PDB file of C-alpha atoms in Angstrom:
ATOM      1  CA  MET A   1       1.991 -30.460  -9.419  1.00 41.00           C
ATOM      2  CA  MET A   2       0.209 -30.836  -6.108  1.00 42.00           C
ATOM      3  CA  ASP A   3      -1.971 -34.054  -7.927  1.00 43.00           C
ATOM      4  CA  ALA A   4       0.972 -35.906  -7.316  1.00 38.00           C
ATOM      5  CA  PHE A   5       0.890 -35.585  -3.524  1.00 39.00           C
ATOM      6  CA  VAL A   6      -2.835 -37.517  -3.367  1.00 43.00           C
ATOM      7  CA  SER A   7      -1.855 -40.322  -5.769  1.00 38.00           C
ATOM      8  CA  ALA A   8      -1.785 -43.654  -4.164  1.00 33.00           C
ATOM      9  CA  LYS A   9       2.184 -44.107  -5.899  1.00 31.00           C
ATOM     10  CA  SER A  10       3.148 -40.817  -3.751  1.00 36.00           C
ATOM     11  CA  LEU A  11       1.315 -41.742  -0.647  1.00 34.00           C
ATOM     12  CA  ARG A  12       2.552 -45.268  -0.460  1.00 33.00           C
ATOM     13  CA  GLY A  13       4.970 -45.033   2.305  1.00 35.00           C
ATOM     14  CA  LEU A  14       2.489 -44.189   4.603  1.00 36.00           C
ATOM     15  CA  LYS A  15       1.833 -46.259   7.579  1.00 37.00           C
ATOM     16  CA  GLU A  16      -0.822 -49.184   6.985  1.00 36.00           C
ATOM     17  CA  PRO A  17      -3.599 -49.256   9.767  1.00 36.00           C
ATOM     18  CA  ALA A  18      -3.064 -51.163  12.904  1.00 41.00           C
ATOM     19  CA  GLN A  19      -4.451 -54.453  12.954  1.00 43.00           C
ATOM     20  CA  GLY A  20      -7.524 -55.209  14.647  1.00 45.00           C
ATOM     21  CA  ASP A  21     -10.921 -55.389  13.627  1.00 47.00           C
ATOM     22  CA  ARG A  22     -10.866 -54.451   9.703  1.00 45.00           C
ATOM     23  CA  SER A  23     -14.735 -54.667   9.014  1.00 46.00           C
ATOM     24  CA  VAL A  24     -16.126 -51.633   7.909  1.00 40.00           C
ATOM     25  CA  ALA A  25     -18.085 -51.074  10.900  1.00 42.00           C
ATOM     26  CA  GLY A  26     -15.067 -51.526  13.206  1.00 45.00           C
ATOM     27  CA  GLN A  27     -13.268 -49.199  11.360  1.00 42.00           C
ATOM     28  CA  GLU A  28     -16.288 -46.228  11.660  1.00 40.00           C
ATOM     29  CA  LYS A  29     -16.437 -47.285  15.208  1.00 43.00           C
ATOM     30  CA  LYS A  30     -12.766 -46.707  15.518  1.00 44.00           C
ATOM     31  CA  ARG A  31     -12.781 -43.394  13.975  1.00 40.00           C
ATOM     32  CA  ALA A  32     -15.750 -42.205  16.044  1.00 38.00           C
ATOM     33  CA  GLY A  33     -13.938 -42.920  18.711  1.00 42.00           C
ATOM     34  CA  GLU A  34     -11.024 -41.100  17.514  1.00 40.00           C
ATOM     35  CA  SER A  35     -13.009 -37.662  16.882  1.00 37.00           C
ATOM     36  CA  GLN A  36     -14.723 -37.944  20.645  1.00 38.00           C
ATOM     37  CA  ASP A  37     -11.273 -38.358  22.069  1.00 41.00           C
ATOM     38  CA  LEU A  38     -10.345 -35.169  20.312  1.00 37.00           C
ATOM     39  CA  GLY A  39     -12.322 -33.356  22.398  1.00 39.00           C
ATOM     40  CA  GLY A  40     -12.956 -30.054  19.995  1.00 54.00           C
ATOM     41  CA  LYS A  41      -8.799 -29.718  19.929  1.00 85.00           C
ATOM     42  CA  THR A  42      -7.893 -29.085  16.255  1.00 95.00           C
ATOM     43  CA  VAL A  43      -4.602 -30.261  14.994  1.00 96.00           C
ATOM     44  CA  GLY A  44      -2.870 -27.203  13.235  1.00 96.00           C
ATOM     45  CA  ASP A  45      -2.782 -23.403  13.873  1.00 94.00           C
ATOM     46  CA  VAL A  46      -6.390 -22.058  13.287  1.00 96.00           C
ATOM     47  CA  HIS A  47      -4.909 -18.852  13.346  1.00 96.00           C
ATOM     48  CA  VAL A  48      -3.975 -16.365  10.533  1.00 96.00           C
ATOM     49  CA  ALA A  49      -2.357 -12.948  10.534  1.00 94.00           C
ATOM     50  CA  ASP A  50      -4.574 -10.236   9.609  1.00 91.00           C
ATOM     51  CA  PRO A  51      -7.681 -12.214   9.174  1.00 96.00           C
ATOM     52  CA  ARG A  52     -10.799 -11.461   7.031  1.00 97.00           C
ATOM     53  CA  MET A  53     -13.094 -13.496   9.140  1.00 98.00           C
ATOM     54  CA  THR A  54     -13.120 -15.282  12.370  1.00 98.00           C
ATOM     55  CA  CYS A  55     -14.974 -18.075  13.729  1.00 98.00           C
ATOM     56  CA  ARG A  56     -14.744 -19.120  17.374  1.00 97.00           C
ATOM     57  CA  HIS A  57     -16.508 -22.188  19.092  1.00 97.00           C
ATOM     58  CA  VAL A  58     -19.291 -22.394  16.568  1.00 98.00           C
ATOM     59  CA  ASN A  59     -21.555 -24.992  16.976  1.00 98.00           C
ATOM     60  CA  VAL A  60     -24.437 -25.937  14.609  1.00 98.00           C
ATOM     61  CA  PHE A  61     -27.860 -27.805  15.775  1.00 97.00           C
ATOM     62  CA  TYR A  62     -30.372 -29.015  13.543  1.00 96.00           C
ATOM     63  CA  GLY A  63     -33.126 -29.504  16.215  1.00 94.00           C
ATOM     64  CA  ASP A  64     -31.433 -32.017  18.729  1.00 93.00           C
ATOM     65  CA  LYS A  65     -29.044 -33.229  16.390  1.00 96.00           C
ATOM     66  CA  GLN A  66     -25.416 -31.520  16.581  1.00 97.00           C
ATOM     67  CA  ALA A  67     -24.005 -30.948  13.072  1.00 97.00           C
ATOM     68  CA  ILE A  68     -20.828 -28.746  13.859  1.00 97.00           C
ATOM     69  CA  ARG A  69     -19.100 -29.151  17.308  1.00 97.00           C
ATOM     70  CA  ASP A  70     -16.748 -26.465  18.534  1.00 96.00           C
ATOM     71  CA  VAL A  71     -15.221 -25.190  15.032  1.00 97.00           C
ATOM     72  CA  SER A  72     -12.646 -22.197  15.269  1.00 97.00           C
ATOM     73  CA  ILE A  73     -10.734 -21.042  12.545  1.00 98.00           C
ATOM     74  CA  ASP A  74      -9.843 -17.845  10.513  1.00 98.00           C
ATOM     75  CA  ILE A  75     -10.034 -17.023   7.254  1.00 98.00           C
ATOM     76  CA  GLY A  76      -7.155 -15.058   5.618  1.00 97.00           C
ATOM     77  CA  ARG A  77      -7.385 -12.054   3.334  1.00 96.00           C
ATOM     78  CA  ASN A  78      -6.584 -12.876  -0.309  1.00 95.00           C
ATOM     79  CA  GLU A  79      -6.296 -16.971   0.114  1.00 96.00           C
ATOM     80  CA  VAL A  80      -8.211 -19.862  -0.634  1.00 98.00           C
ATOM     81  CA  LEU A  81      -9.357 -21.952   2.046  1.00 98.00           C
ATOM     82  CA  ALA A  82     -10.728 -25.213   0.917  1.00 98.00           C
ATOM     83  CA  MET A  83     -12.679 -27.297   2.993  1.00 98.00           C
ATOM     84  CA  ILE A  84     -12.583 -31.377   2.706  1.00 98.00           C
ATOM     85  CA  GLY A  85     -13.976 -34.621   4.218  1.00 97.00           C
ATOM     86  CA  PRO A  86     -16.515 -37.098   3.599  1.00 96.00           C
ATOM     87  CA  SER A  87     -20.174 -36.632   2.450  1.00 93.00           C
ATOM     88  CA  GLY A  88     -21.990 -35.486   5.814  1.00 93.00           C
ATOM     89  CA  CYS A  89     -19.086 -34.319   7.702  1.00 95.00           C
ATOM     90  CA  GLY A  90     -20.370 -30.850   8.159  1.00 96.00           C
ATOM     91  CA  LYS A  91     -18.453 -28.821   5.439  1.00 97.00           C
ATOM     92  CA  SER A  92     -21.156 -27.379   3.702  1.00 96.00           C
ATOM     93  CA  THR A  93     -23.132 -26.602   7.068  1.00 97.00           C
ATOM     94  CA  PHE A  94     -19.995 -24.891   8.311  1.00 98.00           C
ATOM     95  CA  LEU A  95     -19.701 -22.657   5.045  1.00 98.00           C
ATOM     96  CA  ARG A  96     -23.558 -21.785   5.282  1.00 97.00           C
ATOM     97  CA  CYS A  97     -22.701 -20.053   8.576  1.00 97.00           C
ATOM     98  CA  LEU A  98     -20.445 -17.811   7.147  1.00 98.00           C
ATOM     99  CA  ASN A  99     -23.149 -15.795   5.458  1.00 97.00           C
ATOM    100  CA  ARG A 100     -25.900 -17.222   7.292  1.00 97.00           C
ATOM    101  CA  MET A 101     -27.638 -19.199   4.853  1.00 95.00           C
ATOM    102  CA  ASN A 102     -28.687 -21.565   7.677  1.00 94.00           C
ATOM    103  CA  ASP A 103     -30.880 -18.914   8.614  1.00 93.00           C
ATOM    104  CA  THR A 104     -33.233 -19.999   5.929  1.00 91.00           C
ATOM    105  CA  ILE A 105     -33.641 -23.632   7.574  1.00 94.00           C
ATOM    106  CA  GLU A 106     -35.921 -24.023  10.111  1.00 93.00           C
ATOM    107  CA  GLY A 107     -34.915 -25.460  13.267  1.00 94.00           C
ATOM    108  CA  CYS A 108     -31.360 -24.576  12.646  1.00 96.00           C
ATOM    109  CA  ARG A 109     -29.493 -23.056  15.431  1.00 96.00           C
ATOM    110  CA  VAL A 110     -25.954 -21.504  15.429  1.00 97.00           C
ATOM    111  CA  THR A 111     -23.942 -20.421  18.780  1.00 97.00           C
ATOM    112  CA  GLY A 112     -20.482 -19.349  19.012  1.00 97.00           C
ATOM    113  CA  THR A 113     -18.657 -16.386  17.414  1.00 97.00           C
ATOM    114  CA  ILE A 114     -17.919 -15.419  13.681  1.00 98.00           C
ATOM    115  CA  THR A 115     -17.114 -11.994  12.733  1.00 98.00           C
ATOM    116  CA  LEU A 116     -16.146 -10.100   9.502  1.00 97.00           C
ATOM    117  CA  ASP A 117     -13.852  -7.614   9.727  1.00 96.00           C
ATOM    118  CA  GLY A 118     -14.323  -7.598  13.484  1.00 95.00           C
ATOM    119  CA  GLN A 119     -18.320  -7.339  13.362  1.00 96.00           C
ATOM    120  CA  ASP A 120     -20.352 -10.109  14.583  1.00 97.00           C
ATOM    121  CA  ILE A 121     -22.272 -11.297  11.609  1.00 98.00           C
ATOM    122  CA  TYR A 122     -24.835 -13.026  14.149  1.00 97.00           C
ATOM    123  CA  ASP A 123     -25.453  -9.467  15.983  1.00 96.00           C
ATOM    124  CA  PRO A 124     -29.188  -9.148  15.815  1.00 94.00           C
ATOM    125  CA  SER A 125     -28.725  -5.358  14.284  1.00 95.00           C
ATOM    126  CA  LEU A 126     -27.041  -6.693  11.174  1.00 95.00           C
ATOM    127  CA  ASP A 127     -28.694  -6.532   7.931  1.00 95.00           C
ATOM    128  CA  VAL A 128     -28.681 -10.009   6.498  1.00 95.00           C
ATOM    129  CA  VAL A 129     -29.051  -8.824   2.815  1.00 94.00           C
ATOM    130  CA  LEU A 130     -26.042  -6.646   3.222  1.00 94.00           C
ATOM    131  CA  LEU A 131     -23.907  -9.598   4.753  1.00 96.00           C
ATOM    132  CA  ARG A 132     -24.560 -11.836   2.006  1.00 95.00           C
ATOM    133  CA  ALA A 133     -23.572  -9.014  -0.518  1.00 94.00           C
ATOM    134  CA  GLN A 134     -20.139  -8.952   1.564  1.00 96.00           C
ATOM    135  CA  VAL A 135     -19.972 -12.621   1.439  1.00 97.00           C
ATOM    136  CA  GLY A 136     -21.277 -14.222  -1.352  1.00 96.00           C
ATOM    137  CA  MET A 137     -22.108 -17.710  -2.389  1.00 95.00           C
ATOM    138  CA  VAL A 138     -21.713 -19.457  -5.537  1.00 95.00           C
ATOM    139  CA  PHE A 139     -23.891 -22.956  -5.257  1.00 93.00           C
ATOM    140  CA  GLN A 140     -23.189 -26.653  -6.412  1.00 91.00           C
ATOM    141  CA  LYS A 141     -25.339 -26.460  -9.156  1.00 92.00           C
ATOM    142  CA  PRO A 142     -25.574 -23.425 -11.559  1.00 93.00           C
ATOM    143  CA  ASN A 143     -28.624 -21.071 -10.762  1.00 94.00           C
ATOM    144  CA  PRO A 144     -28.590 -17.996 -12.914  1.00 95.00           C
ATOM    145  CA  PHE A 145     -32.030 -15.994 -12.910  1.00 95.00           C
ATOM    146  CA  PRO A 146     -34.435 -16.379 -15.347  1.00 96.00           C
ATOM    147  CA  LYS A 147     -33.529 -13.075 -16.688  1.00 97.00           C
ATOM    148  CA  SER A 148     -30.996 -11.821 -19.957  1.00 98.00           C
ATOM    149  CA  ILE A 149     -27.087 -12.088 -18.877  1.00 98.00           C
ATOM    150  CA  TYR A 150     -27.024  -8.256 -18.438  1.00 98.00           C
ATOM    151  CA  GLU A 151     -29.766  -8.408 -15.809  1.00 97.00           C
ATOM    152  CA  ASN A 152     -28.425 -11.372 -14.172  1.00 97.00           C
ATOM    153  CA  VAL A 153     -25.301  -9.342 -13.290  1.00 98.00           C
ATOM    154  CA  ALA A 154     -27.106  -5.758 -12.778  1.00 97.00           C
ATOM    155  CA  TYR A 155     -29.792  -7.130 -10.562  1.00 96.00           C
ATOM    156  CA  GLY A 156     -27.460  -7.012  -7.507  1.00 94.00           C
ATOM    157  CA  PRO A 157     -25.929  -3.700  -8.048  1.00 96.00           C
ATOM    158  CA  LYS A 158     -29.444  -2.442  -8.550  1.00 95.00           C
ATOM    159  CA  ILE A 159     -30.969  -3.363  -5.713  1.00 91.00           C
ATOM    160  CA  HIS A 160     -27.886  -2.143  -3.560  1.00 92.00           C
ATOM    161  CA  GLY A 161     -27.858   1.187  -5.045  1.00 93.00           C
ATOM    162  CA  LEU A 162     -24.236   0.506  -6.313  1.00 92.00           C
ATOM    163  CA  ALA A 163     -24.818   2.573  -9.873  1.00 92.00           C
ATOM    164  CA  GLN A 164     -26.042   5.906  -9.995  1.00 92.00           C
ATOM    165  CA  SER A 165     -26.808   5.856 -13.991  1.00 95.00           C
ATOM    166  CA  ARG A 166     -26.898   3.199 -16.627  1.00 96.00           C
ATOM    167  CA  ASP A 167     -23.383   4.099 -17.951  1.00 96.00           C
ATOM    168  CA  GLU A 168     -22.307   3.052 -14.249  1.00 96.00           C
ATOM    169  CA  LEU A 169     -24.388   0.161 -14.350  1.00 97.00           C
ATOM    170  CA  ASP A 170     -23.237  -1.009 -17.858  1.00 97.00           C
ATOM    171  CA  GLU A 171     -19.313  -0.684 -16.249  1.00 97.00           C
ATOM    172  CA  ILE A 172     -20.266  -2.836 -13.442  1.00 97.00           C
ATOM    173  CA  VAL A 173     -21.728  -5.431 -15.505  1.00 98.00           C
ATOM    174  CA  GLU A 174     -18.817  -5.503 -18.104  1.00 97.00           C
ATOM    175  CA  THR A 175     -16.044  -5.529 -15.525  1.00 97.00           C
ATOM    176  CA  SER A 176     -17.633  -8.355 -13.311  1.00 96.00           C
ATOM    177  CA  LEU A 177     -17.891 -10.525 -16.586  1.00 97.00           C
ATOM    178  CA  ARG A 178     -14.412  -9.666 -17.748  1.00 96.00           C
ATOM    179  CA  LYS A 179     -13.181 -10.750 -13.712  1.00 94.00           C
ATOM    180  CA  ALA A 180     -15.522 -14.083 -14.328  1.00 94.00           C
ATOM    181  CA  GLY A 181     -13.674 -14.880 -17.704  1.00 94.00           C
ATOM    182  CA  LEU A 182     -16.884 -14.563 -19.417  1.00 96.00           C
ATOM    183  CA  TRP A 183     -17.085 -11.021 -21.275  1.00 97.00           C
ATOM    184  CA  GLU A 184     -15.429 -12.144 -24.745  1.00 96.00           C
ATOM    185  CA  GLU A 185     -17.914 -15.058 -24.773  1.00 97.00           C
ATOM    186  CA  VAL A 186     -21.297 -13.084 -24.045  1.00 97.00           C
ATOM    187  CA  LYS A 187     -20.105  -9.407 -24.967  1.00 97.00           C
ATOM    188  CA  ASP A 188     -22.501  -9.723 -28.260  1.00 97.00           C
ATOM    189  CA  ARG A 189     -25.371 -11.380 -26.368  1.00 97.00           C
ATOM    190  CA  LEU A 190     -25.914  -9.724 -23.266  1.00 98.00           C
ATOM    191  CA  HIS A 191     -29.687  -9.532 -23.706  1.00 96.00           C
ATOM    192  CA  GLN A 192     -30.198 -13.140 -24.209  1.00 97.00           C
ATOM    193  CA  SER A 193     -30.973 -15.511 -21.716  1.00 97.00           C
ATOM    194  CA  GLY A 194     -28.747 -16.610 -19.057  1.00 97.00           C
ATOM    195  CA  THR A 195     -30.078 -20.039 -18.752  1.00 96.00           C
ATOM    196  CA  GLY A 196     -29.076 -20.608 -22.541  1.00 96.00           C
ATOM    197  CA  LEU A 197     -25.461 -20.634 -22.009  1.00 97.00           C
ATOM    198  CA  SER A 198     -23.632 -23.995 -20.789  1.00 96.00           C
ATOM    199  CA  GLY A 199     -23.007 -25.387 -17.754  1.00 94.00           C
ATOM    200  CA  GLY A 200     -19.530 -23.691 -17.108  1.00 95.00           C
ATOM    201  CA  GLN A 201     -20.481 -20.498 -18.309  1.00 96.00           C
ATOM    202  CA  GLN A 202     -23.573 -20.413 -16.256  1.00 96.00           C
ATOM    203  CA  GLN A 203     -21.557 -21.080 -13.164  1.00 96.00           C
ATOM    204  CA  ARG A 204     -19.196 -18.135 -14.390  1.00 96.00           C
ATOM    205  CA  LEU A 205     -22.110 -16.202 -14.619  1.00 97.00           C
ATOM    206  CA  CYS A 206     -23.070 -16.454 -11.063  1.00 97.00           C
ATOM    207  CA  ILE A 207     -19.527 -15.750  -9.872  1.00 96.00           C
ATOM    208  CA  ALA A 208     -19.991 -12.540 -11.967  1.00 97.00           C
ATOM    209  CA  ARG A 209     -23.358 -11.840 -10.308  1.00 97.00           C
ATOM    210  CA  ALA A 210     -21.728 -12.445  -6.926  1.00 96.00           C
ATOM    211  CA  ILE A 211     -18.652 -10.239  -7.543  1.00 96.00           C
ATOM    212  CA  ALA A 212     -20.796  -7.473  -9.017  1.00 96.00           C
ATOM    213  CA  VAL A 213     -21.757  -6.321  -5.460  1.00 96.00           C
ATOM    214  CA  ASN A 214     -18.343  -5.990  -4.418  1.00 94.00           C
ATOM    215  CA  PRO A 215     -17.999  -8.702  -1.902  1.00 96.00           C
ATOM    216  CA  GLU A 216     -15.107  -9.351   0.820  1.00 97.00           C
ATOM    217  CA  VAL A 217     -15.639 -13.341   0.579  1.00 97.00           C
ATOM    218  CA  ILE A 218     -16.917 -15.404  -1.642  1.00 97.00           C
ATOM    219  CA  LEU A 219     -18.074 -18.991  -0.544  1.00 98.00           C
ATOM    220  CA  MET A 220     -18.072 -21.952  -3.376  1.00 97.00           C
ATOM    221  CA  ASP A 221     -20.010 -25.306  -2.444  1.00 96.00           C
ATOM    222  CA  GLU A 222     -18.889 -27.491  -4.808  1.00 94.00           C
ATOM    223  CA  PRO A 223     -18.728 -25.271  -7.712  1.00 94.00           C
ATOM    224  CA  CYS A 224     -17.236 -27.797 -10.175  1.00 94.00           C
ATOM    225  CA  SER A 225     -19.263 -30.864  -9.321  1.00 90.00           C
ATOM    226  CA  ALA A 226     -21.892 -30.554 -12.212  1.00 85.00           C
ATOM    227  CA  LEU A 227     -19.060 -29.245 -14.778  1.00 91.00           C
ATOM    228  CA  ASP A 228     -16.914 -31.446 -17.388  1.00 90.00           C
ATOM    229  CA  PRO A 229     -13.129 -31.020 -17.041  1.00 93.00           C
ATOM    230  CA  ILE A 230     -12.737 -28.434 -19.416  1.00 92.00           C
ATOM    231  CA  ALA A 231     -15.281 -26.143 -17.552  1.00 91.00           C
ATOM    232  CA  THR A 232     -13.358 -27.133 -14.145  1.00 93.00           C
ATOM    233  CA  GLY A 233     -10.046 -25.977 -15.204  1.00 93.00           C
ATOM    234  CA  ARG A 234     -11.565 -22.577 -16.455  1.00 92.00           C
ATOM    235  CA  ILE A 235     -13.187 -22.434 -12.717  1.00 94.00           C
ATOM    236  CA  GLU A 236      -9.978 -23.102 -11.177  1.00 95.00           C
ATOM    237  CA  ASP A 237      -7.995 -20.770 -13.183  1.00 94.00           C
ATOM    238  CA  LEU A 238     -10.610 -17.897 -12.328  1.00 95.00           C
ATOM    239  CA  ILE A 239     -10.455 -18.988  -8.559  1.00 96.00           C
ATOM    240  CA  HIS A 240      -6.684 -18.275  -8.697  1.00 95.00           C
ATOM    241  CA  GLU A 241      -7.402 -14.826 -10.532  1.00 93.00           C
ATOM    242  CA  LEU A 242     -10.231 -13.852  -8.177  1.00 95.00           C
ATOM    243  CA  ARG A 243      -7.864 -14.620  -4.846  1.00 95.00           C
ATOM    244  CA  GLU A 244      -5.687 -11.552  -5.710  1.00 94.00           C
ATOM    245  CA  GLN A 245      -8.897  -9.337  -4.778  1.00 94.00           C
ATOM    246  CA  TYR A 246     -11.104 -11.672  -2.340  1.00 96.00           C
ATOM    247  CA  SER A 247     -10.920 -14.156   0.363  1.00 97.00           C
ATOM    248  CA  ILE A 248     -12.276 -17.569  -0.700  1.00 98.00           C
ATOM    249  CA  VAL A 249     -13.604 -20.415   0.846  1.00 98.00           C
ATOM    250  CA  ILE A 250     -14.494 -23.482  -1.197  1.00 98.00           C
ATOM    251  CA  VAL A 251     -15.896 -26.985  -0.172  1.00 97.00           C
ATOM    252  CA  THR A 252     -14.803 -29.583  -2.766  1.00 96.00           C
ATOM    253  CA  HIS A 253     -15.107 -33.291  -2.646  1.00 93.00           C
ATOM    254  CA  SER A 254     -11.862 -33.204  -5.058  1.00 94.00           C
ATOM    255  CA  MET A 255      -8.731 -33.788  -2.938  1.00 94.00           C
ATOM    256  CA  GLN A 256      -6.975 -33.000  -6.278  1.00 95.00           C
ATOM    257  CA  GLN A 257      -8.670 -29.723  -6.536  1.00 97.00           C
ATOM    258  CA  ALA A 258      -8.065 -28.511  -3.107  1.00 97.00           C
ATOM    259  CA  ALA A 259      -4.417 -29.377  -3.582  1.00 96.00           C
ATOM    260  CA  ARG A 260      -4.531 -27.309  -7.149  1.00 97.00           C
ATOM    261  CA  VAL A 261      -6.675 -24.230  -5.939  1.00 97.00           C
ATOM    262  CA  SER A 262      -6.069 -23.321  -2.242  1.00 98.00           C
ATOM    263  CA  GLN A 263      -3.502 -22.467   0.019  1.00 97.00           C
ATOM    264  CA  ARG A 264      -4.824 -23.817   3.250  1.00 98.00           C
ATOM    265  CA  THR A 265      -6.905 -26.860   3.857  1.00 98.00           C
ATOM    266  CA  ALA A 266      -9.384 -27.829   6.662  1.00 98.00           C
ATOM    267  CA  PHE A 267     -10.290 -31.647   6.976  1.00 98.00           C
ATOM    268  CA  PHE A 268     -13.856 -32.031   8.761  1.00 97.00           C
ATOM    269  CA  HIS A 269     -15.094 -35.425   9.761  1.00 97.00           C
ATOM    270  CA  MET A 270     -18.444 -35.959  11.681  1.00 95.00           C
ATOM    271  CA  GLY A 271     -19.101 -32.432  12.602  1.00 96.00           C
ATOM    272  CA  ASP A 272     -15.520 -31.866  14.289  1.00 97.00           C
ATOM    273  CA  LEU A 273     -12.613 -29.773  12.462  1.00 98.00           C
ATOM    274  CA  ILE A 274     -10.267 -32.405  12.558  1.00 97.00           C
ATOM    275  CA  GLU A 275      -7.015 -30.572  11.182  1.00 98.00           C
ATOM    276  CA  VAL A 276      -6.116 -27.349   9.259  1.00 98.00           C
ATOM    277  CA  GLY A 277      -2.690 -26.141   7.752  1.00 97.00           C
ATOM    278  CA  PRO A 278      -0.872 -25.452   4.380  1.00 98.00           C
ATOM    279  CA  THR A 279      -2.342 -27.317   1.650  1.00 98.00           C
ATOM    280  CA  ASP A 280       1.128 -29.018   0.831  1.00 97.00           C
ATOM    281  CA  ARG A 281       1.712 -29.889   4.416  1.00 97.00           C
ATOM    282  CA  ILE A 282      -1.868 -31.380   4.674  1.00 97.00           C
ATOM    283  CA  PHE A 283      -1.398 -33.476   1.627  1.00 97.00           C
ATOM    284  CA  THR A 284       2.079 -35.053   2.108  1.00 96.00           C
ATOM    285  CA  ARG A 285       2.574 -34.762   5.854  1.00 97.00           C
ATOM    286  CA  PRO A 286      -0.724 -35.292   7.815  1.00 96.00           C
ATOM    287  CA  ARG A 287      -0.540 -34.823  11.634  1.00 96.00           C
ATOM    288  CA  HIS A 288      -3.978 -36.640  12.480  1.00 97.00           C
ATOM    289  CA  LYS A 289      -4.931 -40.213  11.805  1.00 96.00           C
ATOM    290  CA  LEU A 290      -8.115 -39.486  10.509  1.00 96.00           C
ATOM    291  CA  THR A 291      -6.612 -36.577   7.849  1.00 97.00           C
ATOM    292  CA  GLU A 292      -3.869 -39.671   7.028  1.00 96.00           C
ATOM    293  CA  ASP A 293      -6.720 -42.194   6.510  1.00 96.00           C
ATOM    294  CA  TYR A 294      -9.029 -39.674   4.191  1.00 96.00           C
ATOM    295  CA  ILE A 295      -6.436 -38.768   1.838  1.00 95.00           C
ATOM    296  CA  THR A 296      -4.935 -42.111   1.170  1.00 93.00           C
ATOM    297  CA  GLY A 297      -8.551 -43.111   0.421  1.00 91.00           C
ATOM    298  CA  ARG A 298      -8.912 -45.552   3.593  1.00 89.00           C
ATOM    299  CA  PHE A 299     -12.590 -43.914   3.920  1.00 80.00           C
ATOM    300  CA  GLY A 300     -14.633 -41.096   2.559  1.00 67.00           C
TER     301      GLY A 300
END
């Protein structure tokens, strides 16, 4: 299993850091220099055949501070792309670019090009509400509406006019809950509050809510960080099933989770996309020193 690839035992043979300033400040200074020397060049192939989304030369600014620097990457169809890196490296900021959630942050500015099925998602004529239906988001903390389980799932199809009758709406709700692996657990209490579910059930309800509007891409920002191991396992199993119909981009601090659920992994550091490639290669044969240092626990 991929868990073994990120264990200390399996990575014991990797090279030790070069001698020199071994202090925390010295190592951080060294890494900062490596990142600057990278010059926007990402190690690995950022392209995929027949991409669902393409991102080219994306930069993100919060006022005068640059949070993302010249990031280019494709998101493939029916794949899970994991984005890893230390806290504050920019992975969640970049994730929010993919459905323009950064638009809601005052002073945030995004440059570059991001397309969904060939259409520029930052085109001023684009309806952002429809974009966020096509590119759904599941957040770190489950956030069900203070409504019934049924209404949580039915809300999106209602406002987007996806159901012409109550029977159609019932079918959408049931299908979405089944896809989220929740139907059997809630089918007899659909009109009870969604906030009364357990944490793991609430997160699956949020996933059902996202897929009820027929998205093409599902973004997940650390969806298991607040869940226990059993609930986490259910979400990971669900991600495997959903990949058959959707493209999924997941931000995670757990390298074991990235190894279990993804086919490609992207490593971010200090706003740069350092390396991208097949997940098994990233964790067993990283090509960049920063990637190697991160997955072996030398920083992060």
